[in-house]
CSV table of C-alpha atoms and ligand atoms in Angstrom, one decimal:
chain,number,residue,atom,x,y,z
A,1,MET,CA,7.8,-85.8,-8.9
A,2,PHE,CA,8.6,-82.8,-7.0
A,3,ASP,CA,6.8,-80.8,-9.8
A,4,ALA,CA,4.9,-78.4,-7.6
A,5,LEU,CA,7.7,-77.8,-5.1
A,6,SER,CA,10.3,-77.3,-8.0
A,7,GLU,CA,7.9,-74.8,-9.6
A,8,LYS,CA,7.3,-73.0,-6.4
A,9,LEU,CA,10.8,-72.9,-5.1
A,10,GLN,CA,12.0,-71.7,-8.7
A,11,ALA,CA,9.6,-68.9,-8.7
A,12,THR,CA,10.5,-67.6,-5.2
A,13,LEU,CA,14.2,-68.2,-5.9
A,14,SER,CA,14.3,-66.6,-9.2
A,15,ASP,CA,12.6,-63.5,-7.6
A,16,VAL,CA,15.4,-63.5,-4.7
A,17,ARG,CA,18.2,-64.1,-7.4
A,18,GLY,CA,18.0,-60.7,-9.0
A,19,HIS,CA,18.8,-58.9,-5.9
A,20,GLY,CA,22.0,-57.3,-5.4
A,21,THR,CA,21.0,-56.7,-1.6
A,22,LEU,CA,18.6,-58.5,0.3
A,23,THR,CA,16.7,-56.9,3.3
A,24,GLU,CA,15.5,-58.8,6.2
A,25,ASP,CA,12.3,-58.4,4.8
A,26,ASP,CA,13.3,-60.0,1.4
A,27,ILE,CA,14.5,-63.0,3.2
A,28,LYS,CA,11.6,-63.2,5.4
A,29,LYS,CA,9.4,-63.2,2.5
A,30,ALA,CA,11.5,-65.8,0.7
A,31,MET,CA,11.5,-68.2,3.7
A,32,ARG,CA,7.8,-67.9,4.1
A,33,GLU,CA,7.3,-69.0,0.6
A,34,ILE,CA,9.8,-72.0,0.9
A,35,ARG,CA,8.1,-73.0,3.9
A,36,LEU,CA,4.7,-73.1,2.3
A,37,ALA,CA,6.0,-74.8,-0.6
A,38,LEU,CA,7.8,-77.5,1.3
A,39,LEU,CA,4.6,-78.0,3.5
A,40,GLU,CA,2.4,-78.3,0.6
A,41,ALA,CA,4.8,-81.1,-0.6
A,42,ASP,CA,4.0,-82.8,2.4
A,43,VAL,CA,7.1,-82.6,4.1
A,44,ASN,CA,7.2,-83.1,7.8
A,45,PHE,CA,6.4,-80.1,9.5
A,46,LYS,CA,9.1,-80.2,12.1
A,47,VAL,CA,11.7,-80.9,9.0
A,48,VAL,CA,10.4,-77.8,7.5
A,49,LYS,CA,10.8,-75.6,10.5
A,50,GLU,CA,14.4,-76.7,11.0
A,51,PHE,CA,15.2,-76.4,7.1
A,52,THR,CA,13.9,-72.9,6.8
A,53,ALA,CA,15.6,-71.9,10.2
A,54,THR,CA,19.0,-73.0,8.8
A,55,VAL,CA,18.6,-71.5,5.4
A,56,ARG,CA,17.5,-68.3,7.0
A,57,GLU,CA,20.2,-68.1,9.4
A,58,ARG,CA,22.8,-68.7,6.5
A,59,SER,CA,21.0,-66.4,4.1
A,60,THR,CA,21.2,-63.4,6.7
A,61,GLY,CA,24.0,-61.2,6.0
A,62,ALA,CA,24.8,-63.0,2.9
A,63,ASP,CA,27.2,-60.7,1.4
A,64,VAL,CA,28.8,-59.9,-2.1
A,65,ILE,CA,31.6,-62.7,-2.5
A,66,GLY,CA,33.5,-62.4,-5.5
A,67,GLN,CA,31.1,-62.4,-8.5
A,68,LEU,CA,28.3,-63.7,-6.4
A,69,ASN,CA,25.4,-61.3,-5.3
A,70,PRO,CA,23.7,-62.2,-1.9
A,71,GLY,CA,20.5,-63.5,-4.2
A,72,GLN,CA,22.9,-66.0,-5.9
A,73,GLN,CA,24.1,-67.0,-2.7
A,74,VAL,CA,20.7,-67.8,-1.1
A,75,VAL,CA,19.9,-70.1,-4.2
A,76,LYS,CA,23.3,-72.0,-3.4
A,77,ILE,CA,22.3,-72.1,0.2
A,78,VAL,CA,19.0,-73.6,-0.6
A,79,ASN,CA,20.5,-76.1,-2.9
A,80,GLU,CA,23.1,-77.4,-0.3
A,81,GLU,CA,20.5,-77.5,2.3
A,82,LEU,CA,18.1,-79.7,0.1
A,83,ALA,CA,20.7,-82.2,-0.7
A,84,ALA,CA,21.9,-82.0,2.9
A,85,LEU,CA,18.1,-82.6,4.0
A,86,MET,CA,18.3,-85.9,2.0
A,87,GLY,CA,21.4,-87.3,3.3
A,88,GLY,CA,24.3,-85.2,1.7
A,89,ALA,CA,26.7,-87.3,-0.6
A,90,SER,CA,25.1,-90.3,-2.1
A,91,ALA,CA,25.8,-93.6,-0.2
A,92,GLY,CA,25.7,-97.2,-1.5
A,93,ILE,CA,25.5,-100.3,0.2
A,94,SER,CA,28.7,-101.6,2.1
A,95,PHE,CA,29.9,-104.7,0.8
A,96,SER,CA,31.5,-107.3,3.1
A,97,PRO,CA,35.4,-108.1,2.9
A,98,ARG,CA,34.1,-111.8,2.9
A,99,PRO,CA,31.7,-112.3,0.5
A,100,PRO,CA,28.7,-112.9,0.5
A,101,THR,CA,27.7,-109.7,1.3
A,102,VAL,CA,24.1,-110.1,2.8
A,103,VAL,CA,21.5,-107.6,2.3
A,104,LEU,CA,18.2,-107.9,4.3
A,105,MET,CA,15.1,-106.3,2.7
A,106,ALA,CA,12.3,-105.3,5.0
A,107,GLY,CA,9.0,-103.5,4.7
A,108,LEU,CA,5.4,-103.4,4.7
A,109,GLN,CA,3.4,-105.7,2.4
A,110,GLY,CA,2.9,-103.8,-0.8
A,111,SER,CA,5.9,-101.5,-0.2
A,112,GLY,CA,7.9,-102.9,-3.2
A,113,LYS,CA,10.4,-105.3,-1.3
A,114,THR,CA,10.1,-108.2,-4.1
A,115,THR,CA,10.3,-105.8,-7.0
A,116,ALA,CA,13.1,-104.0,-5.4
A,117,THR,CA,15.2,-107.3,-4.4
A,118,ALA,CA,15.3,-108.1,-8.1
A,119,LYS,CA,16.0,-104.4,-9.3
A,120,LEU,CA,18.8,-104.6,-6.8
A,121,ALA,CA,20.1,-108.0,-7.7
A,122,ARG,CA,20.2,-106.5,-11.4
A,123,HIS,CA,21.8,-103.4,-10.4
A,124,LEU,CA,24.6,-104.9,-8.4
A,125,ALA,CA,25.2,-107.4,-11.3
A,126,SER,CA,25.3,-104.5,-14.0
A,127,GLU,CA,27.1,-102.0,-11.9
A,128,HIS,CA,29.4,-104.0,-9.8
A,129,GLY,CA,29.7,-107.1,-11.6
A,130,SER,CA,28.6,-109.1,-8.7
A,131,SER,CA,27.0,-112.6,-9.1
A,132,VAL,CA,23.9,-112.3,-6.9
A,133,ALA,CA,21.4,-114.8,-5.4
A,134,VAL,CA,18.2,-114.0,-3.7
A,135,ALA,CA,16.3,-116.0,-0.9
A,136,ALA,CA,12.7,-116.5,-0.8
A,137,CYS,CA,11.5,-115.7,2.8
A,138,ASP,CA,7.9,-114.8,2.4
A,139,VAL,CA,6.0,-118.0,2.9
A,140,TYR,CA,2.9,-116.4,3.9
A,141,ARG,CA,1.6,-115.8,0.6
A,142,PRO,CA,1.6,-118.5,-2.1
A,143,ALA,CA,2.3,-116.2,-5.0
A,144,ALA,CA,5.1,-114.6,-3.2
A,145,VAL,CA,7.7,-117.4,-3.9
A,146,ASP,CA,6.5,-117.5,-7.7
A,147,GLN,CA,6.9,-113.9,-8.0
A,148,LEU,CA,10.6,-113.7,-6.7
A,149,VAL,CA,11.3,-116.6,-8.8
A,150,LYS,CA,10.1,-114.6,-11.9
A,151,VAL,CA,11.4,-111.3,-11.5
A,152,ALA,CA,14.7,-112.3,-9.8
A,153,GLY,CA,15.2,-114.7,-12.7
A,154,GLN,CA,14.5,-112.0,-15.2
A,155,ALA,CA,17.3,-110.0,-13.3
A,156,GLY,CA,19.7,-112.8,-13.7
A,157,ALA,CA,19.8,-113.8,-10.2
A,158,THR,CA,19.9,-117.6,-8.5
A,159,VAL,CA,16.9,-117.8,-6.3
A,160,TYR,CA,17.1,-120.1,-3.3
A,161,GLU,CA,13.5,-121.2,-2.3
A,162,LYS,CA,11.7,-123.8,-0.5
A,163,GLY,CA,8.3,-123.2,-1.3
A,164,THR,CA,5.8,-121.7,1.5
A,165,ASP,CA,6.2,-124.7,3.9
A,166,ALA,CA,9.4,-124.2,5.6
A,167,ASP,CA,10.2,-121.7,8.1
A,168,PRO,CA,11.5,-118.2,6.9
A,169,VAL,CA,14.5,-118.4,9.3
A,170,GLU,CA,15.4,-121.5,8.2
A,171,ILE,CA,15.3,-120.7,4.7
A,172,ALA,CA,17.3,-117.6,5.3
A,173,ARG,CA,20.1,-119.7,7.0
A,174,TRP,CA,19.9,-122.3,4.4
A,175,ALA,CA,20.0,-119.7,1.6
A,176,LEU,CA,23.4,-118.2,3.1
A,177,ASP,CA,25.1,-121.6,3.1
A,178,GLN,CA,24.1,-122.2,-0.4
A,179,ALA,CA,25.5,-118.7,-1.6
A,180,LYS,CA,28.6,-119.6,0.3
A,181,MET,CA,29.0,-123.1,-1.4
A,182,ASP,CA,27.9,-121.4,-4.8
A,183,GLY,CA,30.6,-118.6,-4.5
A,184,LYS,CA,28.0,-115.8,-4.6
A,185,ASP,CA,29.0,-112.0,-4.0
A,186,VAL,CA,25.9,-111.0,-2.9
A,187,LEU,CA,23.0,-112.4,-1.0
A,188,ILE,CA,19.7,-110.5,-1.0
A,189,VAL,CA,16.8,-112.0,1.4
A,190,ASP,CA,13.2,-111.0,0.7
A,191,THR,CA,11.1,-111.1,3.5
A,192,ALA,CA,7.1,-111.1,4.2
A,193,GLY,CA,5.4,-107.8,5.2
A,194,ARG,CA,2.6,-107.2,7.3
A,195,LEU,CA,-0.1,-104.5,6.5
A,196,HIS,CA,1.3,-102.9,9.8
A,197,VAL,CA,4.3,-102.7,11.8
A,198,ASP,CA,3.5,-105.3,14.4
A,199,ALA,CA,5.5,-107.6,17.0
A,200,SER,CA,5.3,-110.6,14.9
A,201,LEU,CA,6.9,-108.9,11.8
A,202,MET,CA,9.7,-107.3,14.0
A,203,ASP,CA,10.2,-110.8,15.8
A,204,GLU,CA,10.7,-112.6,12.4
A,205,LEU,CA,13.0,-110.0,11.2
A,206,VAL,CA,15.1,-110.2,14.1
A,207,LYS,CA,15.6,-113.8,14.0
A,208,ILE,CA,16.1,-113.6,10.2
A,209,ARG,CA,19.0,-110.8,10.9
A,210,GLY,CA,20.4,-113.4,13.8
A,211,ALA,CA,20.5,-116.2,11.3
A,212,VAL,CA,22.2,-114.3,8.3
A,213,LYS,CA,23.9,-111.2,10.0
A,214,PRO,CA,23.3,-109.0,7.3
A,215,HIS,CA,25.6,-106.4,6.2
A,216,THR,CA,23.1,-103.8,5.2
A,217,ILE,CA,19.3,-103.8,6.2
A,218,LEU,CA,17.1,-101.7,3.7
A,219,LEU,CA,13.9,-100.8,4.7
A,220,VAL,CA,11.5,-100.6,1.4
A,221,VAL,CA,9.0,-97.6,1.8
A,222,ASP,CA,6.3,-96.4,-0.5
A,223,ALA,CA,6.6,-92.8,-1.6
A,224,MET,CA,2.9,-92.6,-2.4
A,225,THR,CA,1.9,-93.0,1.4
A,226,GLY,CA,3.9,-89.8,2.1
A,227,GLN,CA,4.1,-89.0,5.8
A,228,ASP,CA,2.8,-92.6,6.6
A,229,ALA,CA,5.8,-94.0,5.2
A,230,VAL,CA,7.9,-91.7,7.3
A,231,ASN,CA,6.2,-92.9,10.3
A,232,VAL,CA,6.5,-96.7,9.3
A,233,ALA,CA,10.1,-96.0,8.7
A,234,GLN,CA,10.7,-94.6,12.3
A,235,GLN,CA,8.9,-97.3,14.1
A,236,PHE,CA,10.9,-99.7,12.1
A,237,GLY,CA,14.1,-98.0,13.2
A,238,GLU,CA,12.9,-98.1,16.8
A,239,ALA,CA,12.5,-101.9,16.5
A,240,VAL,CA,15.1,-103.1,14.0
A,241,ALA,CA,17.8,-100.7,13.0
A,242,PHE,CA,18.2,-100.4,9.3
A,243,ASP,CA,20.9,-98.7,7.3
A,244,GLY,CA,19.2,-97.1,4.5
A,245,VAL,CA,15.8,-96.5,2.7
A,246,VAL,CA,14.8,-98.0,-0.8
A,247,MET,CA,12.2,-95.5,-1.9
A,248,THR,CA,9.6,-96.9,-4.1
A,249,LYS,CA,6.8,-95.6,-6.3
A,250,MET,CA,8.4,-92.5,-6.8
A,251,ASP,CA,6.7,-92.4,-10.2
A,252,GLY,CA,3.4,-92.2,-8.6
A,253,ASP,CA,4.4,-89.6,-6.3
A,254,ALA,CA,3.8,-86.0,-7.3
A,255,ARG,CA,4.8,-84.2,-3.9
A,256,GLY,CA,8.0,-85.7,-2.6
A,257,GLY,CA,7.4,-85.4,1.1
A,258,ALA,CA,8.6,-88.7,2.2
A,259,ALA,CA,11.6,-88.5,0.1
A,260,LEU,CA,12.3,-85.0,1.6
A,261,SER,CA,11.4,-86.0,5.2
A,262,VAL,CA,12.6,-89.6,5.9
A,263,LYS,CA,16.6,-88.9,6.3
A,264,ALA,CA,15.6,-86.0,8.8
A,265,VAL,CA,13.2,-88.1,10.8
A,266,THR,CA,15.2,-91.4,11.0
A,267,GLY,CA,18.5,-90.4,10.3
A,268,LYS,CA,18.9,-92.9,7.5
A,269,PRO,CA,19.3,-92.1,4.2
A,270,ILE,CA,17.8,-93.2,0.9
A,271,LEU,CA,20.1,-95.3,-0.8
A,272,PHE,CA,17.8,-96.3,-3.9
A,273,SER,CA,14.9,-94.9,-5.7
A,274,SER,CA,12.4,-96.8,-7.6
A,275,THR,CA,10.2,-95.1,-10.5
A,276,GLY,CA,8.4,-97.7,-12.0
A,277,GLU,CA,7.7,-101.5,-12.3
A,278,LYS,CA,10.3,-102.5,-15.0
A,279,LEU,CA,13.5,-103.9,-13.7
A,280,ASP,CA,15.4,-101.0,-14.8
A,281,GLN,CA,13.4,-98.4,-13.2
A,282,PHE,CA,15.9,-98.4,-10.4
A,283,GLU,CA,18.9,-96.4,-9.3
A,284,ARG,CA,21.3,-95.1,-6.9
A,285,PHE,CA,19.9,-91.9,-5.1
A,286,HIS,CA,21.9,-88.8,-5.2
A,287,PRO,CA,20.7,-86.1,-3.1
A,288,ASP,CA,22.7,-83.6,-4.6
A,289,ARG,CA,21.4,-84.5,-8.0
A,290,VAL,CA,17.8,-84.5,-6.8
A,291,ALA,CA,18.5,-81.1,-5.2
A,292,GLN,CA,19.8,-79.9,-8.3
A,293,ARG,CA,16.8,-81.1,-10.3
A,294,ILE,CA,14.3,-79.9,-7.8
A,295,LEU,CA,15.5,-76.2,-8.1
A,296,GLY,CA,16.0,-76.9,-12.0
A,297,MET,CA,18.7,-74.3,-12.1
A,298,GLY,CA,21.6,-76.4,-13.7
A,299,ASP,CA,23.0,-73.4,-15.4
A,300,VAL,CA,22.9,-71.1,-12.5
A,301,LEU,CA,24.2,-73.3,-10.1
A,302,SER,CA,27.1,-74.3,-12.1
A,303,PHE,CA,27.8,-70.3,-12.7
A,304,ILE,CA,27.8,-70.2,-8.9
A,305,GLU,CA,29.9,-73.0,-8.6
A,306,LYS,CA,32.5,-71.5,-11.2
A,307,ALA,CA,32.5,-67.9,-9.3
A,308,GLU,CA,33.2,-69.7,-6.0
A,309,GLN,CA,36.0,-71.7,-7.4
A,310,GLN,CA,37.3,-68.8,-9.1
A,311,PHE,CA,37.1,-66.8,-5.6
A,312,ASP,CA,38.5,-69.5,-3.7
A,313,SER,CA,41.6,-69.7,-6.2
A,314,ASP,CA,42.0,-65.9,-5.7
A,315,GLN,CA,41.9,-66.3,-2.0
A,316,ALA,CA,44.4,-69.3,-1.9
A,317,LYS,CA,47.1,-67.4,-4.0
A,318,GLU,CA,46.4,-64.4,-1.7
A,319,LEU,CA,46.9,-66.6,1.3
A,320,GLU,CA,50.0,-68.2,-0.1
A,321,ARG,CA,51.6,-64.8,-0.8
A,322,LYS,CA,51.1,-63.7,2.9
A,323,LEU,CA,52.4,-67.0,4.1
A,324,ARG,CA,55.6,-66.6,2.3
A,325,LYS,CA,56.1,-63.1,3.6
A,326,ASN,CA,55.0,-63.9,7.1
A,327,GLU,CA,52.0,-61.7,6.9
A,328,PHE,CA,49.1,-64.2,8.1
A,329,THR,CA,47.1,-62.6,10.5
A,330,LEU,CA,44.3,-63.7,12.9
A,331,GLU,CA,42.3,-62.0,10.5
A,332,ASP,CA,43.3,-64.4,7.6
A,333,PHE,CA,43.0,-67.4,10.0
A,334,LEU,CA,39.1,-66.5,10.6
A,335,ALA,CA,38.6,-66.1,7.1
A,336,GLN,CA,40.2,-69.6,6.4
A,337,LEU,CA,38.2,-71.0,9.3
A,338,LYS,CA,34.9,-69.5,7.8
A,339,GLN,CA,36.1,-70.8,4.3
A,340,ILE,CA,36.6,-74.4,5.7
A,341,ARG,CA,33.3,-74.3,7.9
A,342,LYS,CA,31.2,-72.9,4.8
A,343,MET,CA,31.8,-76.2,3.1
A,344,GLY,CA,29.7,-78.1,5.8
A,345,PRO,CA,30.8,-80.0,8.9
A,346,LEU,CA,34.5,-81.4,8.6
A,347,THR,CA,33.5,-85.0,9.5
A,348,THR,CA,30.9,-84.9,6.5
A,349,LEU,CA,33.7,-83.4,4.1
A,350,LEU,CA,36.0,-86.2,5.3
A,351,GLY,CA,33.5,-88.8,4.7
A,352,MET,CA,33.3,-87.6,1.1
A,353,ILE,CA,37.0,-88.6,0.5
A,354,PRO,CA,37.0,-91.8,-1.3
A,355,GLY,CA,38.6,-94.5,0.8
A,356,PHE,CA,37.2,-93.0,4.1
A,357,ALA,CA,34.8,-95.5,5.3
A,358,GLY,CA,32.5,-94.2,8.1
A,359,GLN,CA,34.2,-96.4,10.4
A,360,GLN,CA,37.6,-94.9,10.4
A,361,LEU,CA,36.3,-91.4,10.8
A,362,LYS,CA,34.7,-92.3,14.3
A,363,GLY,CA,37.9,-91.3,16.1
A,364,LEU,CA,38.4,-88.3,14.1
A,365,LYS,CA,35.8,-85.8,15.4
A,366,VAL,CA,36.5,-82.1,14.7
A,367,ASP,CA,35.0,-80.4,17.6
A,368,GLU,CA,32.5,-78.0,16.2
A,369,LYS,CA,32.4,-76.0,19.4
A,370,GLU,CA,36.0,-75.7,19.7
A,371,MET,CA,35.8,-73.9,16.3
A,372,ASP,CA,32.7,-71.8,17.2
A,373,ARG,CA,34.9,-70.7,20.5
A,374,ILE,CA,38.0,-69.7,18.2
A,375,GLU,CA,35.7,-67.8,15.9
A,376,ALA,CA,34.0,-65.6,18.9
A,377,ILE,CA,37.5,-65.0,20.4
A,378,ILE,CA,38.8,-63.5,17.1
A,379,LEU,CA,35.8,-61.8,16.4
A,380,SER,CA,35.7,-60.0,19.9
A,381,MET,CA,39.3,-58.6,18.7
A,382,THR,CA,39.7,-55.0,17.3
A,383,PRO,CA,41.1,-55.3,13.7
A,384,GLN,CA,44.5,-54.1,14.8
A,385,GLU,CA,44.8,-56.9,17.4
A,386,ARG,CA,44.0,-59.4,14.6
A,387,ARG,CA,46.6,-58.1,12.4
A,388,ARG,CA,49.2,-57.7,15.3
A,389,PRO,CA,48.5,-60.3,18.1
A,390,GLU,CA,51.4,-59.7,19.8
A,391,LEU,CA,49.5,-56.4,21.2
A,392,ILE,CA,47.2,-58.7,23.1
A,393,LYS,CA,48.3,-58.4,26.7
A,394,GLY,CA,46.8,-57.5,29.9
A,395,SER,CA,43.5,-55.6,29.8
A,396,ARG,CA,43.1,-56.4,26.1
A,397,ARG,CA,42.8,-60.0,27.0
A,398,LEU,CA,40.2,-59.5,29.5
A,399,ARG,CA,38.3,-57.4,27.1
A,400,ILE,CA,38.4,-60.2,24.5
A,401,ALA,CA,37.6,-63.0,27.0
A,402,LYS,CA,34.4,-61.2,28.2
A,403,GLY,CA,33.5,-60.3,24.7
A,404,SER,CA,33.5,-63.7,23.5
A,405,GLY,CA,32.3,-65.3,26.7
A,406,VAL,CA,35.6,-67.6,27.1
A,407,SER,CA,38.2,-67.4,30.2
A,408,VAL,CA,41.5,-65.4,29.8
A,409,GLN,CA,43.3,-68.6,29.6
A,410,GLN,CA,41.5,-69.5,26.5
A,411,VAL,CA,42.6,-66.3,25.0
A,412,ASN,CA,46.1,-66.7,25.9
A,413,GLN,CA,46.1,-70.2,24.7
A,414,LEU,CA,44.6,-69.1,21.1
A,415,VAL,CA,47.1,-66.2,20.9
A,416,LYS,CA,50.0,-68.6,21.8
A,417,GLN,CA,49.1,-71.4,19.4
A,418,PHE,CA,48.4,-68.9,16.7
A,419,ALA,CA,52.2,-67.7,17.5
A,420,GLN,CA,53.5,-71.1,17.0
A,421,MET,CA,51.5,-71.8,14.0
A,422,ARG,CA,53.0,-68.9,12.5
A,423,LYS,CA,56.5,-69.7,13.3
A,424,MET,CA,55.7,-73.1,11.9
A,425,MET,CA,54.5,-71.8,8.7
A,426,LYS,CA,57.5,-69.7,8.5
A,427,SER,CA,59.6,-72.5,8.7
A,428,LEU,CA,57.6,-74.3,6.0
A,429,GLY,CA,57.8,-71.4,3.8
A,430,SER,CA,55.3,-72.7,1.4
A,431,GLY,CA,51.3,-72.3,1.1
A,432,ARG,CA,50.5,-75.6,3.2
A,433,MET,CA,47.9,-75.0,5.9
A,434,PRO,CA,48.9,-76.1,9.3
A,435,ASP,CA,46.9,-79.4,10.5
A,436,MET,CA,43.7,-77.9,12.1
A,437,GLN,CA,43.4,-80.9,14.4
A,438,GLN,CA,46.9,-80.3,15.9
A,439,LEU,CA,46.1,-76.7,16.4
A,440,MET,CA,43.0,-77.2,18.2
A,441,LYS,CA,44.2,-79.6,20.7
B,1,GDP,N1,4.6,-97.8,-10.1
B,1,GDP,C1,5.5,-98.6,-9.4
B,1,GDP,N2,4.9,-99.7,-9.0
B,1,GDP,C2,5.8,-100.4,-8.2
B,1,GDP,C3,7.1,-99.9,-7.8
B,1,GDP,N3,7.7,-100.7,-7.1
B,1,GDP,C4,6.8,-102.0,-7.0
B,1,GDP,N4,5.9,-101.4,-7.5
B,1,GDP,C5,4.7,-102.3,-7.7
B,1,GDP,O1,4.0,-102.5,-6.3
B,1,GDP,C6,3.4,-103.7,-6.2
B,1,GDP,C7,4.1,-104.6,-5.0
B,1,GDP,O2,5.4,-104.5,-5.0
B,1,GDP,P1,6.0,-106.0,-4.3
B,1,GDP,O3,7.3,-106.1,-4.9
B,1,GDP,O4,5.3,-107.1,-4.8
B,1,GDP,O5,5.8,-105.6,-2.8
B,1,GDP,P2,6.2,-106.6,-1.5
B,1,GDP,O6,4.8,-106.9,-1.1
B,1,GDP,O7,6.7,-105.6,-0.7
B,1,GDP,O8,7.1,-107.3,-2.0
B,1,GDP,C8,3.8,-104.6,-7.5
B,1,GDP,O9,2.6,-104.6,-8.2
B,1,GDP,C9,4.8,-103.9,-7.9
B,1,GDP,O10,4.9,-103.9,-9.4
B,1,GDP,C10,7.5,-98.5,-8.3
B,1,GDP,O11,8.6,-98.1,-8.1
B,1,GDP,N5,6.6,-98.0,-9.2
B,2,MG,MG1,7.0,-109.5,-1.6
């Protein structure tokens, strides 16, 4: 999949990559080609618009950084934004501290729920060593229970079923009790779909959800249905909030529009992808790897990464020297701020650190607007003022405030905080960065 998109993006970017400088026209042309490629891949048009706007904004003014030319930076930006579009860092299902962890599978008829239930069971058993049971709650089609018994059996999972005469909500509740008694780590609840999202489907799901209190609700959607899959996901999300998507039949989808749009439209990432009917054709979805595969520039991207690391470590050494000698200026501070922001929203970054679950991060919001303001204030200073903030007095303050659209008090505050920070760093006498959170209070 992604073949056509991949080919077009690669052509555009290898064109751009050779450029030592990029004019506005070069960028415009590249963005036009990227927009077309994404639209042809059946990506939601609003998503395309936002994507190209972000890439354009980040690419404009791309400068030579270290060994990287502007064209290479555009490649890097497209790569990063593609990954971000699909959800950034890869996420898995969340396990309950008190087993069994319950996973509820939802989706339309034929989307691949039953198959994905068995595949997920197999995946969790082999990757996490979990003992897995599945519950057969699709009682509307006689063959549905048999199908689950067969595939889940192949996957080595225990199947809890009561045929097709029992009530699905009762089956779910009973299966949870069984799973507890049997000491299962995970219970995956397979449910019935409908041809369309309708009230009775949602009603049943809500009841099953109430009965088993799932830790994760996975929405199974068929990639081959393109934007329909995205619309279905949106409708589902409005009725029954889900945590992540299982994108199935990726093997039959040449374009990739659903995979590229669903996160942006629903806010929920793809957690797993299914690429065939066989049990092992199922894997965790890694947006960054998929983005790299689409761009097909493994070597270029790893060169870019290395050049950047080199640049970062050169910068870090210089910074350390300055800190030791107390030569750290507002200009350096601005460069640091930019460096950090370049890596993406701070909360996302923190979220990638192992051990930081999404929950714990909620109280820890870094105010991006505040960072914008600090940047604006520093940018409104003359280079001399940035180097010697003690010059900033009287009319200079007013000029800076006006230039950056803030109050004189806010300029004062920044200058004061910076002075404190410098003092603090001097006493530390090491290359350690001060606590940004403290600084921004
Ligand atoms: N090619 C392909 N077929 C799939 C994939 N996932 C499911 N299927 C097939 O799609 C059909 C419907 O799947 P099923 O699990 O019964 O869907 P459900 O109605 O949502 O439970 C079956 O024939 C599956 O073998 C996939 O990733 N690739
Ligand atoms: Mg089924």
